[in-house]
PDB file of C-alpha atoms in Angstrom:
ATOM      1  CA  MET A 570      -1.805  19.226 -24.047  1.00  0.00           C
ATOM      2  CA  LEU A 571       0.472  18.132 -21.123  1.00  0.00           C
ATOM      3  CA  VAL A 572       2.143  15.029 -21.021  1.00  0.00           C
ATOM      4  CA  VAL A 573       3.440  13.634 -17.607  1.00  0.00           C
ATOM      5  CA  SER A 574       6.159  10.657 -16.683  1.00  0.00           C
ATOM      6  CA  ARG A 575       4.897   9.222 -13.662  1.00  0.00           C
ATOM      7  CA  LYS A 576       6.020   5.375 -12.093  1.00  0.00           C
ATOM      8  CA  GLN A 577       3.338   2.535 -11.022  1.00  0.00           C
ATOM      9  CA  GLY A 578       2.000   3.799  -7.494  1.00  0.00           C
ATOM     10  CA  GLN A 579       2.125   7.890  -8.918  1.00  0.00           C
ATOM     11  CA  ARG A 580      -0.506  10.356  -8.822  1.00  0.00           C
ATOM     12  CA  ILE A 581      -2.394  12.713 -10.439  1.00  0.00           C
ATOM     13  CA  VAL A 582      -4.682  14.871  -9.572  1.00  0.00           C
ATOM     14  CA  LEU A 583      -7.159  17.201 -11.950  1.00  0.00           C
ATOM     15  CA  GLY A 584      -9.527  20.256 -10.020  1.00  0.00           C
ATOM     16  CA  GLU A 585     -10.389  19.260  -6.752  1.00  0.00           C
ATOM     17  CA  ASN A 586     -12.018  16.075  -6.496  1.00  0.00           C
ATOM     18  CA  ILE A 587     -10.156  13.624  -8.821  1.00  0.00           C
ATOM     19  CA  VAL A 588      -6.848  12.151  -8.758  1.00  0.00           C
ATOM     20  CA  LEU A 589      -5.747   9.694 -11.652  1.00  0.00           C
ATOM     21  CA  GLU A 590      -3.274   6.822 -10.462  1.00  0.00           C
ATOM     22  CA  VAL A 591      -0.623   4.600 -12.393  1.00  0.00           C
ATOM     23  CA  VAL A 592      -1.970   1.130 -10.709  1.00  0.00           C
ATOM     24  CA  GLU A 593       0.296  -1.526 -12.762  1.00  0.00           C
ATOM     25  CA  ILE A 594       2.598  -1.482 -15.120  1.00  0.00           C
ATOM     26  CA  ARG A 595       3.300  -4.198 -17.284  1.00  0.00           C
ATOM     27  CA  GLY A 596       5.254  -5.226 -20.382  1.00  0.00           C
ATOM     28  CA  ASN A 597       3.309  -2.284 -22.883  1.00  0.00           C
ATOM     29  CA  CYS A 598       0.113  -1.911 -20.721  1.00  0.00           C
ATOM     30  CA  VAL A 599      -0.702   0.169 -18.091  1.00  0.00           C
ATOM     31  CA  ARG A 600      -3.456   0.503 -15.403  1.00  0.00           C
ATOM     32  CA  LEU A 601      -4.698   3.590 -14.140  1.00  0.00           C
ATOM     33  CA  GLY A 602      -7.092   4.025 -11.347  1.00  0.00           C
ATOM     34  CA  PHE A 603      -9.446   6.426 -11.318  1.00  0.00           C
ATOM     35  CA  GLU A 604     -11.133   8.090  -8.190  1.00  0.00           C
ATOM     36  CA  ALA A 605     -13.618  10.975  -8.898  1.00  0.00           C
ATOM     37  CA  PRO A 606     -17.365  12.314  -7.878  1.00  0.00           C
ATOM     38  CA  ARG A 607     -20.315   9.777  -9.097  1.00  0.00           C
ATOM     39  CA  GLU A 608     -21.841  12.505 -11.493  1.00  0.00           C
ATOM     40  CA  VAL A 609     -17.957  12.219 -13.119  1.00  0.00           C
ATOM     41  CA  PRO A 610     -18.396  10.272 -16.261  1.00  0.00           C
ATOM     42  CA  ILE A 611     -15.421   8.128 -16.918  1.00  0.00           C
ATOM     43  CA  VAL A 612     -15.263   6.285 -20.304  1.00  0.00           C
ATOM     44  CA  ARG A 613     -13.270   4.761 -22.832  1.00  0.00           C
ATOM     45  CA  GLU A 614     -12.455   6.900 -25.809  1.00  0.00           C
ATOM     46  CA  GLU A 615     -13.129   3.364 -28.181  1.00  0.00           C
ATOM     47  CA  LEU A 616     -16.794   3.880 -26.412  1.00  0.00           C
ATOM     48  CA  LEU A 617     -17.860   7.027 -27.847  1.00  0.00           C
ATOM     49  CA  PRO A 618     -19.799   6.804 -30.268  1.00  0.00           C
ATOM     50  CA  ALA A 619     -18.039   8.356 -33.431  1.00  0.00           C
ATOM     51  CA  GLU A 620     -18.871  12.073 -33.192  1.00  0.00           C
ATOM     52  CA  LYS A 621     -18.465  12.156 -29.552  1.00  0.00           C
ATOM     53  CA  GLN A 622     -14.583  11.448 -29.757  1.00  0.00           C
ATOM     54  CA  VAL A 623     -11.913  13.324 -29.757  1.00  0.00           C
ATOM     55  CA  HIS A 624      -9.908  13.987 -33.923  1.00  0.00           C
ATOM     56  CA  ARG A 625      -7.115  15.850 -33.617  1.00  0.00           C
ATOM     57  CA  THR A 626      -5.785  18.493 -36.050  1.00  0.00           C
ATOM     58  CA  THR A 627      -2.403  19.187 -37.766  1.00  0.00           C
ATOM     59  CA  ASP A 628      -2.684  22.959 -35.442  1.00  0.00           C
ATOM     60  CA  GLY A 629      -4.171  20.556 -32.068  1.00  0.00           C
ATOM     61  CA  ASP A 630      -1.082  18.730 -33.083  1.00  0.00           C
ATOM     62  CA  ARG A 631       1.405  21.516 -33.364  1.00  0.00           C
ATOM     63  CA  ALA A 632       0.208  22.822 -30.333  1.00  0.00           C
ATOM     64  CA  SER A 633       0.715  20.033 -28.513  1.00  0.00           C
ATOM     65  CA  ARG A 634       4.171  19.417 -29.902  1.00  0.00           C
ATOM     66  CA  SER A 635       5.186  23.241 -28.854  1.00  0.00           C
ATOM     67  CA  ARG A 636       4.060  23.354 -25.549  1.00  0.00           C
ATOM     68  CA  ARG A 637       5.195  19.241 -24.771  1.00  0.00           C
ATOM     69  CA  ASP A 638       9.284  20.748 -25.406  1.00  0.00           C
ATOM     70  CA  THR A 639       8.995  24.284 -22.930  1.00  0.00           C
ATOM     71  CA  PRO A 640      11.403  23.056 -19.830  1.00  0.00           C
ATOM     72  CA  SER A 641       7.932  23.695 -17.447  1.00  0.00           C
ATOM     73  CA  ALA A 642       5.764  20.755 -19.373  1.00  0.00           C
ATOM     74  CA  ALA A 643       9.021  18.166 -18.809  1.00  0.00           C
ATOM     75  CA  HIS A 644       8.255  18.672 -15.096  1.00  0.00           C
ATOM     76  CA  GLY A 645       4.816  18.573 -15.298  1.00  0.00           C
ATOM     77  CA  THR A 646       4.066  21.976 -14.659  1.00  0.00           C
ATOM     78  CA  ARG A 647       2.258  25.002 -15.115  1.00  0.00           C
ATOM     79  CA  HIS A 648       1.991  28.374 -14.832  1.00  0.00           C
ATOM     80  CA  PRO A 649      -0.501  31.024 -15.603  1.00  0.00           C
TER      81      PRO A 649
END
């Protein structure tokens, strides 16, 4: 998992045609705005059927931590 920090009004571009923007930060609530083609489904995880929800495994968490702890991950960049 790539973890990045963003401030209100900052955006992240996914691929060629998906944009995620931090619209508002109020207390412990963050409002996100998405720009994406209509054919791209955007669904809150809790609304998915249980069998389709993403479950983290011990191996996945370990891999996430190792990538997150690298200097490039801290700055939100990836290397091929």
